[in-house]
CSV table of C-alpha atoms in Angstrom, one decimal:
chain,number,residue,atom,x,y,z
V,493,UNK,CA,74.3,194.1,-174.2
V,494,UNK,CA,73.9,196.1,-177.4
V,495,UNK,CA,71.0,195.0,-180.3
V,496,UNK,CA,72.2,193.9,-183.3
V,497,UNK,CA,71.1,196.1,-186.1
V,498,UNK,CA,68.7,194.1,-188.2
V,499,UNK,CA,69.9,197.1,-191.3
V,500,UNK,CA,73.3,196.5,-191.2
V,501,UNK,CA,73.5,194.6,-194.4
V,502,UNK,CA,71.1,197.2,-196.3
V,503,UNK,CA,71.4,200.6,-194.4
V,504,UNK,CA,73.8,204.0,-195.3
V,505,UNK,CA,77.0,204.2,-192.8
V,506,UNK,CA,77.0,205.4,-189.4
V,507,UNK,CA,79.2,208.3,-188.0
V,508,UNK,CA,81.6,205.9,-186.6
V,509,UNK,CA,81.6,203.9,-189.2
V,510,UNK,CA,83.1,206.7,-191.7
V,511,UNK,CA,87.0,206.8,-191.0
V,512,UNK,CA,87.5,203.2,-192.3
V,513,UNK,CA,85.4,204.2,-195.4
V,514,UNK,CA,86.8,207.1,-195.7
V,515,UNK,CA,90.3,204.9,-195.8
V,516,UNK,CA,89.6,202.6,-198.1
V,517,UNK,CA,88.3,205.4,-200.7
V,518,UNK,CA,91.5,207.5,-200.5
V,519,UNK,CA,93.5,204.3,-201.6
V,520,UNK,CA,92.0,204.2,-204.3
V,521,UNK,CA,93.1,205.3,-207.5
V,522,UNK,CA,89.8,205.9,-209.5
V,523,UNK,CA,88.4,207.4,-206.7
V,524,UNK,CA,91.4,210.2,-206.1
V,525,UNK,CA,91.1,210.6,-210.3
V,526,UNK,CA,87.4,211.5,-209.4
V,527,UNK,CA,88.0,214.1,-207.3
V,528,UNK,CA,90.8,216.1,-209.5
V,529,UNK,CA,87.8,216.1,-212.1
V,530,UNK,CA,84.8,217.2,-210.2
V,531,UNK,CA,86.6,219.8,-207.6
V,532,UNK,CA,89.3,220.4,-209.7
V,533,UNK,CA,89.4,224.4,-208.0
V,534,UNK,CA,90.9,222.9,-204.8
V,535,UNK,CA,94.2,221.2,-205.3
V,536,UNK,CA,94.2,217.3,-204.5
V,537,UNK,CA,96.5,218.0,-201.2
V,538,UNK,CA,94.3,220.0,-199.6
V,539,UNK,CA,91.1,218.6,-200.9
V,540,UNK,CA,92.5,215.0,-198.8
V,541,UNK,CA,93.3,216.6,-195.7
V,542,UNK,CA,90.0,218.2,-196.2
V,543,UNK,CA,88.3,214.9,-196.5
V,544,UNK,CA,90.3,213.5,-193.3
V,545,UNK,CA,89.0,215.7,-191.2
V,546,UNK,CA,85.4,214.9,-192.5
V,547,UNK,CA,83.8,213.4,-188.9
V,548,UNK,CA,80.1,212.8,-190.0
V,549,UNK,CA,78.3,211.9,-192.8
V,550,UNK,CA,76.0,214.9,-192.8
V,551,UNK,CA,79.2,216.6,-193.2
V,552,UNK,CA,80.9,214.2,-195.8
V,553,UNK,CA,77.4,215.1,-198.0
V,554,UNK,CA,77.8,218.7,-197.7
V,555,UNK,CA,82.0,218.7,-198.1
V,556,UNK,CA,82.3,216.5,-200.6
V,557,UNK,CA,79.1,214.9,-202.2
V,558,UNK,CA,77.5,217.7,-202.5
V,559,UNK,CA,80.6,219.7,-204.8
V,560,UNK,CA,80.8,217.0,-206.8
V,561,UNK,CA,77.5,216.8,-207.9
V,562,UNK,CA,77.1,220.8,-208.0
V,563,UNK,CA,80.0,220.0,-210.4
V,564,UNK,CA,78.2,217.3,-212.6
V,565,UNK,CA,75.2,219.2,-213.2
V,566,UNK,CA,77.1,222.4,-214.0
V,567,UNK,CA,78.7,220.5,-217.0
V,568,UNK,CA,75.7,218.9,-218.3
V,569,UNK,CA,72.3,220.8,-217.2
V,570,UNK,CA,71.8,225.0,-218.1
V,571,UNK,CA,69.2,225.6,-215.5
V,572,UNK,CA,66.8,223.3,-213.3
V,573,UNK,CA,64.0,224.6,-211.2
V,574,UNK,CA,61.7,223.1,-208.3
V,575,UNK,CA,58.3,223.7,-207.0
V,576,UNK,CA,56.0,222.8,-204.5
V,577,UNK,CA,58.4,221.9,-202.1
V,578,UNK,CA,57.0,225.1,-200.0
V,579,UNK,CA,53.9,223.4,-199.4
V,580,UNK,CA,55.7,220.5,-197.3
V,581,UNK,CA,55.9,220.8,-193.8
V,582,UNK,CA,59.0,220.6,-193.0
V,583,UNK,CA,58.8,219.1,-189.9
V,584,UNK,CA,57.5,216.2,-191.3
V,585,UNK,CA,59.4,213.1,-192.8
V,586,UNK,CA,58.0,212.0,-196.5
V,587,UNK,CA,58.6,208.8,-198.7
V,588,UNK,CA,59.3,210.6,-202.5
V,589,UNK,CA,57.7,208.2,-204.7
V,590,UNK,CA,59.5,209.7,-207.6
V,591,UNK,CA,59.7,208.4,-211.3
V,592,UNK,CA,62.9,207.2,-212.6
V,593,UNK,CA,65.0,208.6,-215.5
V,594,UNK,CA,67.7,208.4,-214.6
V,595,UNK,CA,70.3,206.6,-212.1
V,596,UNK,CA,71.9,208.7,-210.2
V,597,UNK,CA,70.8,212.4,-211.2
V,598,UNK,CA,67.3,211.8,-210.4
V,599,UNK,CA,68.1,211.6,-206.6
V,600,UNK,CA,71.7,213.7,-206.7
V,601,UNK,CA,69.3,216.8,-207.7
V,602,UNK,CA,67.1,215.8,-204.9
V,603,UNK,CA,69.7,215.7,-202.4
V,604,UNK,CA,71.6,219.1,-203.8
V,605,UNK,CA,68.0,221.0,-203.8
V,606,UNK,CA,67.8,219.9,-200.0
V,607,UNK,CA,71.0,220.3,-199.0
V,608,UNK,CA,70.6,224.0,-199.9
V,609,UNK,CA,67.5,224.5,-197.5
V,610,UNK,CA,69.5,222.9,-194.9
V,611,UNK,CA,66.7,220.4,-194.9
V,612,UNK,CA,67.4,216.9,-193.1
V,613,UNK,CA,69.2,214.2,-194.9
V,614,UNK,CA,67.1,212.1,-197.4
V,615,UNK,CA,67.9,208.2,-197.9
V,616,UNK,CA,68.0,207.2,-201.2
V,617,UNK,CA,67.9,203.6,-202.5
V,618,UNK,CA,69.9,202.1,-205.0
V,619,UNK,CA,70.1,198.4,-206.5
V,620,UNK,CA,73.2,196.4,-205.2
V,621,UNK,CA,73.7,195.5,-208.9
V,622,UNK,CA,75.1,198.3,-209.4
V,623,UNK,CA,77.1,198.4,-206.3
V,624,UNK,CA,79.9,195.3,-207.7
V,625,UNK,CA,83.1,196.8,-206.0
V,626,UNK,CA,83.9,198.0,-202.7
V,627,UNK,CA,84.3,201.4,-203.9
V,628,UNK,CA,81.3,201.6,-204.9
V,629,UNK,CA,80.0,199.8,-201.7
V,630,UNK,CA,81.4,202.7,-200.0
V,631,UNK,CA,80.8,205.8,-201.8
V,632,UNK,CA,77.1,204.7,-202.1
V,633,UNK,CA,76.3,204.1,-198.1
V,634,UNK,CA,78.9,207.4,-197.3
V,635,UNK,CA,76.1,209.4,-199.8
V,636,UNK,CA,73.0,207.7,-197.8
V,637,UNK,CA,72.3,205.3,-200.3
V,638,UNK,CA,70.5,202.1,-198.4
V,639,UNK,CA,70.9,198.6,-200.8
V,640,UNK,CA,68.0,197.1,-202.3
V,641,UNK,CA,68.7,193.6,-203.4
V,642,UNK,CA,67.7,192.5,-207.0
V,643,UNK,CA,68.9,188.4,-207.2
V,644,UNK,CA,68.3,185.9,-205.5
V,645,UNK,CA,66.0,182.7,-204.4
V,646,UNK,CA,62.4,183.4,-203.8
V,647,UNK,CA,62.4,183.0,-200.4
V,648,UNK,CA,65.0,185.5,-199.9
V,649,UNK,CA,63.9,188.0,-202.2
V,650,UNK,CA,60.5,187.9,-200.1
V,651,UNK,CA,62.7,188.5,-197.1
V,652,UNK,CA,65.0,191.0,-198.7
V,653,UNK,CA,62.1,193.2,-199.6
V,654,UNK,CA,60.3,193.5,-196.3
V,655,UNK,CA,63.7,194.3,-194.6
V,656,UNK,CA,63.8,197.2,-197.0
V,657,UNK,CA,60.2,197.6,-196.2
V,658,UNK,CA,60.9,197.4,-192.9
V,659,UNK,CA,63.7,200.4,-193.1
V,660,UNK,CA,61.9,202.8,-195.1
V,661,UNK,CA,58.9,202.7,-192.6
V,662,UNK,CA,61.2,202.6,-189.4
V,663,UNK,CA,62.7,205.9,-191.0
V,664,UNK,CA,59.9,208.2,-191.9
V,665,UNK,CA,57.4,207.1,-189.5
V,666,UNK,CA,60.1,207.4,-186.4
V,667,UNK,CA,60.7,211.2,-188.1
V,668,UNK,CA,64.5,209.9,-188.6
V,669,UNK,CA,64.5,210.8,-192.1
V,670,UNK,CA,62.8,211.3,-195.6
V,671,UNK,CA,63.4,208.4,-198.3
V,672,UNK,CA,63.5,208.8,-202.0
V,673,UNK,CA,62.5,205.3,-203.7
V,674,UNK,CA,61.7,204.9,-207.3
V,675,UNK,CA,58.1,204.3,-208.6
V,676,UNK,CA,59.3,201.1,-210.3
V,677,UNK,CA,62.1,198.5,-210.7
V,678,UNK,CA,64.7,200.3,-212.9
V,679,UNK,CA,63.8,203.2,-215.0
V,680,UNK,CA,61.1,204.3,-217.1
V,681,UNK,CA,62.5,203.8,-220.8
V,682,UNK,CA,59.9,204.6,-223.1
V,683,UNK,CA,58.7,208.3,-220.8
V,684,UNK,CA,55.7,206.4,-219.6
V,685,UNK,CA,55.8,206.7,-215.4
V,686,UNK,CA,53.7,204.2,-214.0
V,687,UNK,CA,54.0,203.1,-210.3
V,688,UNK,CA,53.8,199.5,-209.7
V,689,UNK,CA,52.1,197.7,-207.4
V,690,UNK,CA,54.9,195.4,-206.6
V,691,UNK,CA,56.7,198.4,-204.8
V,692,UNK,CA,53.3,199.3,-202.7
V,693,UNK,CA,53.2,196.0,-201.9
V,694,UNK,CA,56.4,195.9,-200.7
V,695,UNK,CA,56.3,198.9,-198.6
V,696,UNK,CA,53.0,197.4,-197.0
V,697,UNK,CA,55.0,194.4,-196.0
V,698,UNK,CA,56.5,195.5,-192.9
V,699,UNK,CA,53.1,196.7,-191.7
V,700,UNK,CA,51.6,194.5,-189.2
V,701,UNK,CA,47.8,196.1,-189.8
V,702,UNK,CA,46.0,194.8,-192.4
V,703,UNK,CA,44.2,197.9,-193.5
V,704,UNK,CA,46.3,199.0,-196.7
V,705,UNK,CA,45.4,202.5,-196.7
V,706,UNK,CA,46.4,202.7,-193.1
V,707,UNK,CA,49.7,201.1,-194.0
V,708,UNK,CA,50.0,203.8,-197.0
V,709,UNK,CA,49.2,206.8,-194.9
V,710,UNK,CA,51.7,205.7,-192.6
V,711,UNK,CA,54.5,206.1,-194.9
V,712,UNK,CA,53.6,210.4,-195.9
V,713,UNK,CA,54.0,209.4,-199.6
V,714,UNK,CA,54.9,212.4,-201.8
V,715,UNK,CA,55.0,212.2,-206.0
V,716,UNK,CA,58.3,213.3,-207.0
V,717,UNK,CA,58.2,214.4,-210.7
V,718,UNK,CA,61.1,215.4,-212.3
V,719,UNK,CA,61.1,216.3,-216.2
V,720,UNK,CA,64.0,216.7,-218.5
V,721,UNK,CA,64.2,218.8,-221.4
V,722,UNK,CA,66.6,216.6,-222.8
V,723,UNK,CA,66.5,212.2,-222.0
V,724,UNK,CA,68.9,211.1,-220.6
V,725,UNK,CA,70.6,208.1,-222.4
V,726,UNK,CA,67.8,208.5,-224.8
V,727,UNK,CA,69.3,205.9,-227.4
V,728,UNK,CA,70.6,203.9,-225.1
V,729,UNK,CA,66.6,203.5,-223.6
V,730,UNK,CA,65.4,203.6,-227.8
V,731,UNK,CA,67.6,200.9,-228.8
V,732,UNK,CA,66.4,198.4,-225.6
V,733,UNK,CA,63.3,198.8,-226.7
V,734,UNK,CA,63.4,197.8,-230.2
V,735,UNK,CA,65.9,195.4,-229.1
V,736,UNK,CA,63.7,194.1,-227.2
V,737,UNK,CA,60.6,193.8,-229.0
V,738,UNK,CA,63.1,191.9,-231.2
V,739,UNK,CA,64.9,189.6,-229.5
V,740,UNK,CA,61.4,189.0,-226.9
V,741,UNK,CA,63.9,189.4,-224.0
V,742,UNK,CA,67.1,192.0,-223.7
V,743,UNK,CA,69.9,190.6,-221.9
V,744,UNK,CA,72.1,193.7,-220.0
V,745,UNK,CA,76.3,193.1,-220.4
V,746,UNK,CA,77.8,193.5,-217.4
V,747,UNK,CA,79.2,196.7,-218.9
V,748,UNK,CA,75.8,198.2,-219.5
V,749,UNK,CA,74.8,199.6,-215.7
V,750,UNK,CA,77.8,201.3,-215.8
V,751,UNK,CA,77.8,203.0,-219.6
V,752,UNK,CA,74.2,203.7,-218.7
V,753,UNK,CA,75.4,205.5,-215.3
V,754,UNK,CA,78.1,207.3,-217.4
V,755,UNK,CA,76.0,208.7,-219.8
V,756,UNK,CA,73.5,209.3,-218.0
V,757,UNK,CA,75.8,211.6,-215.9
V,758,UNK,CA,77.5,213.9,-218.9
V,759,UNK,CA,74.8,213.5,-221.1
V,760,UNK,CA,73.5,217.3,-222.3
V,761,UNK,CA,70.1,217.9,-220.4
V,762,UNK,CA,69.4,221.2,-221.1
V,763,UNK,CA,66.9,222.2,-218.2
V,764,UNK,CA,65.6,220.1,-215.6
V,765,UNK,CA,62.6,220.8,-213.6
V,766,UNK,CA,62.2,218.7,-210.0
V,767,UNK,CA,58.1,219.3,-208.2
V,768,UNK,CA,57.1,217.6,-204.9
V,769,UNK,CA,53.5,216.5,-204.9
V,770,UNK,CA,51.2,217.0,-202.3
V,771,UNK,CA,50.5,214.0,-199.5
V,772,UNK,CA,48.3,211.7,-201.6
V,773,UNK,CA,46.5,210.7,-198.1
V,774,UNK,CA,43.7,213.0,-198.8
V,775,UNK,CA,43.2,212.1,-202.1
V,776,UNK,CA,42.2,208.3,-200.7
V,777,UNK,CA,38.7,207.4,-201.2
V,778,UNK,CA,38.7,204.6,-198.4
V,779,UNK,CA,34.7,204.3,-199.7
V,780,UNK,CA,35.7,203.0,-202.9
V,781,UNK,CA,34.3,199.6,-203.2
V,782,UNK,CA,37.2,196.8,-204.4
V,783,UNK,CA,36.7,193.0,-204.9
V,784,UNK,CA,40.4,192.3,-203.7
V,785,UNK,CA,43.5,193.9,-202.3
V,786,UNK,CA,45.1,194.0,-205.8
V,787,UNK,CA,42.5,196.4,-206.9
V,788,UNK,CA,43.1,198.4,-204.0
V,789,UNK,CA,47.1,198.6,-204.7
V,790,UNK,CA,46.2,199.5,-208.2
V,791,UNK,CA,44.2,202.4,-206.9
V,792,UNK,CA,46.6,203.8,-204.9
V,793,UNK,CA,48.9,203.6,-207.9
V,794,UNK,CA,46.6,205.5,-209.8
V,795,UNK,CA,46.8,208.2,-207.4
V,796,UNK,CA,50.3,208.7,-207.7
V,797,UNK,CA,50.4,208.6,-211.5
V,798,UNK,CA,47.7,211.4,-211.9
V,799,UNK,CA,49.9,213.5,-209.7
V,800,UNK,CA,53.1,212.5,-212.1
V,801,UNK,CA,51.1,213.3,-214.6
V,802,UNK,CA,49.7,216.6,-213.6
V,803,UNK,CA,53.4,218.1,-212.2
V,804,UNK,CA,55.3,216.9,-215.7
V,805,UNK,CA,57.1,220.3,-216.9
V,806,UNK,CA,56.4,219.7,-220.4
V,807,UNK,CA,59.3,221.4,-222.8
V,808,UNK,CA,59.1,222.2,-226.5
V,809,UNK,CA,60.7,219.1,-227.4
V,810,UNK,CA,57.6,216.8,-226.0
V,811,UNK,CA,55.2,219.0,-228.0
V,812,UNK,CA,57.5,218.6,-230.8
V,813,UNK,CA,57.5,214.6,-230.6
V,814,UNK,CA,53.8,214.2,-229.9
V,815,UNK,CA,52.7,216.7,-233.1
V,816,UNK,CA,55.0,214.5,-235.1
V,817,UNK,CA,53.9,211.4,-233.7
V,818,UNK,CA,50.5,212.0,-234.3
V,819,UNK,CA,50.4,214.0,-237.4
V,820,UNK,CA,49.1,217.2,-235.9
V,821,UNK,CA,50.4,220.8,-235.5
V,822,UNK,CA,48.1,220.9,-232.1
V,823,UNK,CA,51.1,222.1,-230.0
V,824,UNK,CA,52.7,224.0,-232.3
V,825,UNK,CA,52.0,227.5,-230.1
V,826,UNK,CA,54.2,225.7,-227.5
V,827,UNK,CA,57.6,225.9,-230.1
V,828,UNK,CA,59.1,227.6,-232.7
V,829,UNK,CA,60.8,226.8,-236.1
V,830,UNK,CA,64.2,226.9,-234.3
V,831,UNK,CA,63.3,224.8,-231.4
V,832,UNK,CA,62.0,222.3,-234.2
V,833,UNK,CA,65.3,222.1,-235.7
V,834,UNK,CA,67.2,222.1,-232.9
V,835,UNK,CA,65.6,219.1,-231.5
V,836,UNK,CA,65.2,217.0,-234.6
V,837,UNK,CA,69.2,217.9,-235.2
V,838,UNK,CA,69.6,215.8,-231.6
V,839,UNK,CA,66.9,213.1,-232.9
V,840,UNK,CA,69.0,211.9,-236.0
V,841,UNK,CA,72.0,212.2,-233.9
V,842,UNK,CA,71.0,209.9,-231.2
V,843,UNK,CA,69.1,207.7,-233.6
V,844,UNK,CA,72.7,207.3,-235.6
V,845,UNK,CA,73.6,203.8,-233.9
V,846,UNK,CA,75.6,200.4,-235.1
V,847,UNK,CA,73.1,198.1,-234.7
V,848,UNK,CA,69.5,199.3,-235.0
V,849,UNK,CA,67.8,200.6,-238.2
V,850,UNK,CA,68.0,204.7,-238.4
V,851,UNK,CA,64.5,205.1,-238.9
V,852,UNK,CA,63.5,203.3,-235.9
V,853,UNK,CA,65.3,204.5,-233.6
V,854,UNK,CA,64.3,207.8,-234.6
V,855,UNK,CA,61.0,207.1,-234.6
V,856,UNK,CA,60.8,205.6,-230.7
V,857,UNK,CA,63.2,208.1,-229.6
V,858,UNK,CA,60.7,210.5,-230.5
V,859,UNK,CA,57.5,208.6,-229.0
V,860,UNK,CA,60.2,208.3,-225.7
V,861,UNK,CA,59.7,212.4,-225.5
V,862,UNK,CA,55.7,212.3,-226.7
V,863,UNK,CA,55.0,209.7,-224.1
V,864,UNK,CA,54.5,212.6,-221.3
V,865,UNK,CA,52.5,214.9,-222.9
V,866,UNK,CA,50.2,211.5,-223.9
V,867,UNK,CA,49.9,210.7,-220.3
V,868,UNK,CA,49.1,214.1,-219.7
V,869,UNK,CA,46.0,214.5,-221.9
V,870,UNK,CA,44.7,211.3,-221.0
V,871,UNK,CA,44.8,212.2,-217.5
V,872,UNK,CA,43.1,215.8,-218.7
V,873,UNK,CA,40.8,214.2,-221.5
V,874,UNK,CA,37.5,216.0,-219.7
V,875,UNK,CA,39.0,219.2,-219.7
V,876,UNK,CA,39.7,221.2,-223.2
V,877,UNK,CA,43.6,221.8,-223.5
């Protein structure tokens, strides 16, 4: 008799599983409209038979996923870059804690980057509120994407989160595959990347030892970094802020996810650069003396961040920000007059909204890009800059 697969509800699609999705997305019509815009060079015919003949999902990502976001980033990014992915073994499968900017770019970039070292397929996660249609259902688990759930009672949230615990772990300690997670819940708005402890926490959970740094080392965690020259949805993040601060609480429409998703797709980036930290294993101090477990989780955290910290590529327009911000030409070899210009031109463009004052949404979309260069110095505030 065959197990039941306890990741059935959360988990990517299988091979066999593929024909039906494959089924349900070519009947539908946004779906087809999406794939006259993003490979418009092969006619929609062919480009159908093409995807009926698709008989794997390693071979759906390299067909068809991997086109269409080759296609995205062509409209909307001039040139991104990666390092330190050469001193990874590749043998070896790594949990990319990576900071969050945004939705779906973060980890399409990821994927692209190793899809073109013919590197293994990396799991990605993605919250099931943004997963409100069986289209979307599909297109996410026929990309890898495995579901982690946002809502619900306390009790299931708790047992939610240890099944996705329980995935990730199975995954990269089995050598299955490499998973991309984000260091937080939803992404960083205001360019501060901090991990949170609620996510080691919940990747401990599905480790029966109850040594934490054992249950960390496990897992091959690796700081993703990735820096953008330009935000994305950089007023869209400004306004929730002061909206926030406001109002004490910012309620999302339902409309929101999806404008966010949008933009944060076509919005101009500019350049992007994408680094892969080194195994933070070696950098735990297991002689560290902690009065509780929390302390311990917030170490670990700090570990991560000083590696975020250390692998930002920081552009002219966060030297900008932060010498405006604070008063102070201190960065002002790092720019010129034109890259000055250029940027505050996008500033008071983005800071031109309906329902939020001009002048401060211009001034926190330009702490948003000083944040990173903050976090920077603090992390370097021994060491003259």
């Amino acid at each position: 008799m065959q197990k039941s697969d306890p990741f059935i509800e959360i988990r990517p699609y299988k091979d066999e599983e593929l024909p039906m999705a494959i089924n349900r997305l070519l009947k539908n019509k946004g779906f087809i409209s999406s794939l006259v815009n993003f490979i418009p060079e092969i006619p929609l015919n062919i480009l159908i038979k093409k995807i009926k003949r698709v008989e794997t999902i390693q071979e759906f990502q390299t067909e068809i996923f991997v086109p269409i976001c080759k296609n995205l980033i062509e409209r909307s990014i001039d040139n991104w870059t990666v390092s330190g992915y050469d001193q990874l073994d590749k043998n070896k499968c790594y949990l990319f804690i990576a900071n969050h900017r945004d939705i779906i770019m973060d980890s399409a970039i990821l994927q692209i980057f190793l899809n073109s070292q013919n590197d293994n397929i990396c799991l990605s996660c993605i919250g099931d509120n943004l997963l409100s249609s069986q289209i979307l259902t599909d297109v996410a688990k026929v990309c890898n994407m495995f579901t982690i759930t946002r809502n619900g009672t306390p009790r299931e949230m708790v047992m939610n989160s240890k099944l996705v615990s329980e995935y990730i772990r199975t995954n990269v300690v089995n050598s299955t595959n490499s998973v991309w997670i984000a260091q937080r819940n939803g992404r960083t708005k205001d360019g501060c990347d901090k991990t949170q402890q609620s996510v080691l926490k919940m990747l401990c959970s599905s480790n029966k030892s109850t040594n934490i740094y054992n249950s960390i080392k496990e897992l091959n965690i690796v700081p993703l970094t990735i820096s953008y020259e330009f935000e994305p949805c950089d007023n869209l993040k400004a306004r929730e802020i002061i909206l926030t601060k406001k109002n004490k609480k910012y309620v999302k429409t339902p409309e929101e996810d999806f404008q966010s998703m949008s933009a944060g797709i076509f919005d101009y980036k500019s350049q992007v650069h994408l680094h892969f930290g080194h195994v933070i294993n070696a950098d735990i101090d297991e002689s560290l003396a902690f009065s509780c477990d929390n302390e311990k989780f917030q170490y670990v955290c700090s570990l991560i961040d000083k590696q975020m910290y250390a692998n930002y590529h920081l552009w002219p327009n966060n030297y900008i920000a932060y010498d405006i911000v604070n008063n102070t030409n201190r960065f002002q070899e790092f720019y010129t007059d034109m890259h000055k210009r250029d940027f505050m031109q996008h500033i008071r463009k983005r800071a031109n909204i309906d329902d939020v004052v001009f002048f401060k949404m211009k001034q926190q979309l330009l702490i948003i890009y000083a944040n990173p260069v903050k976090a920077f110095l603090e992390m370097n505030k021994e060491n003259k800059f």
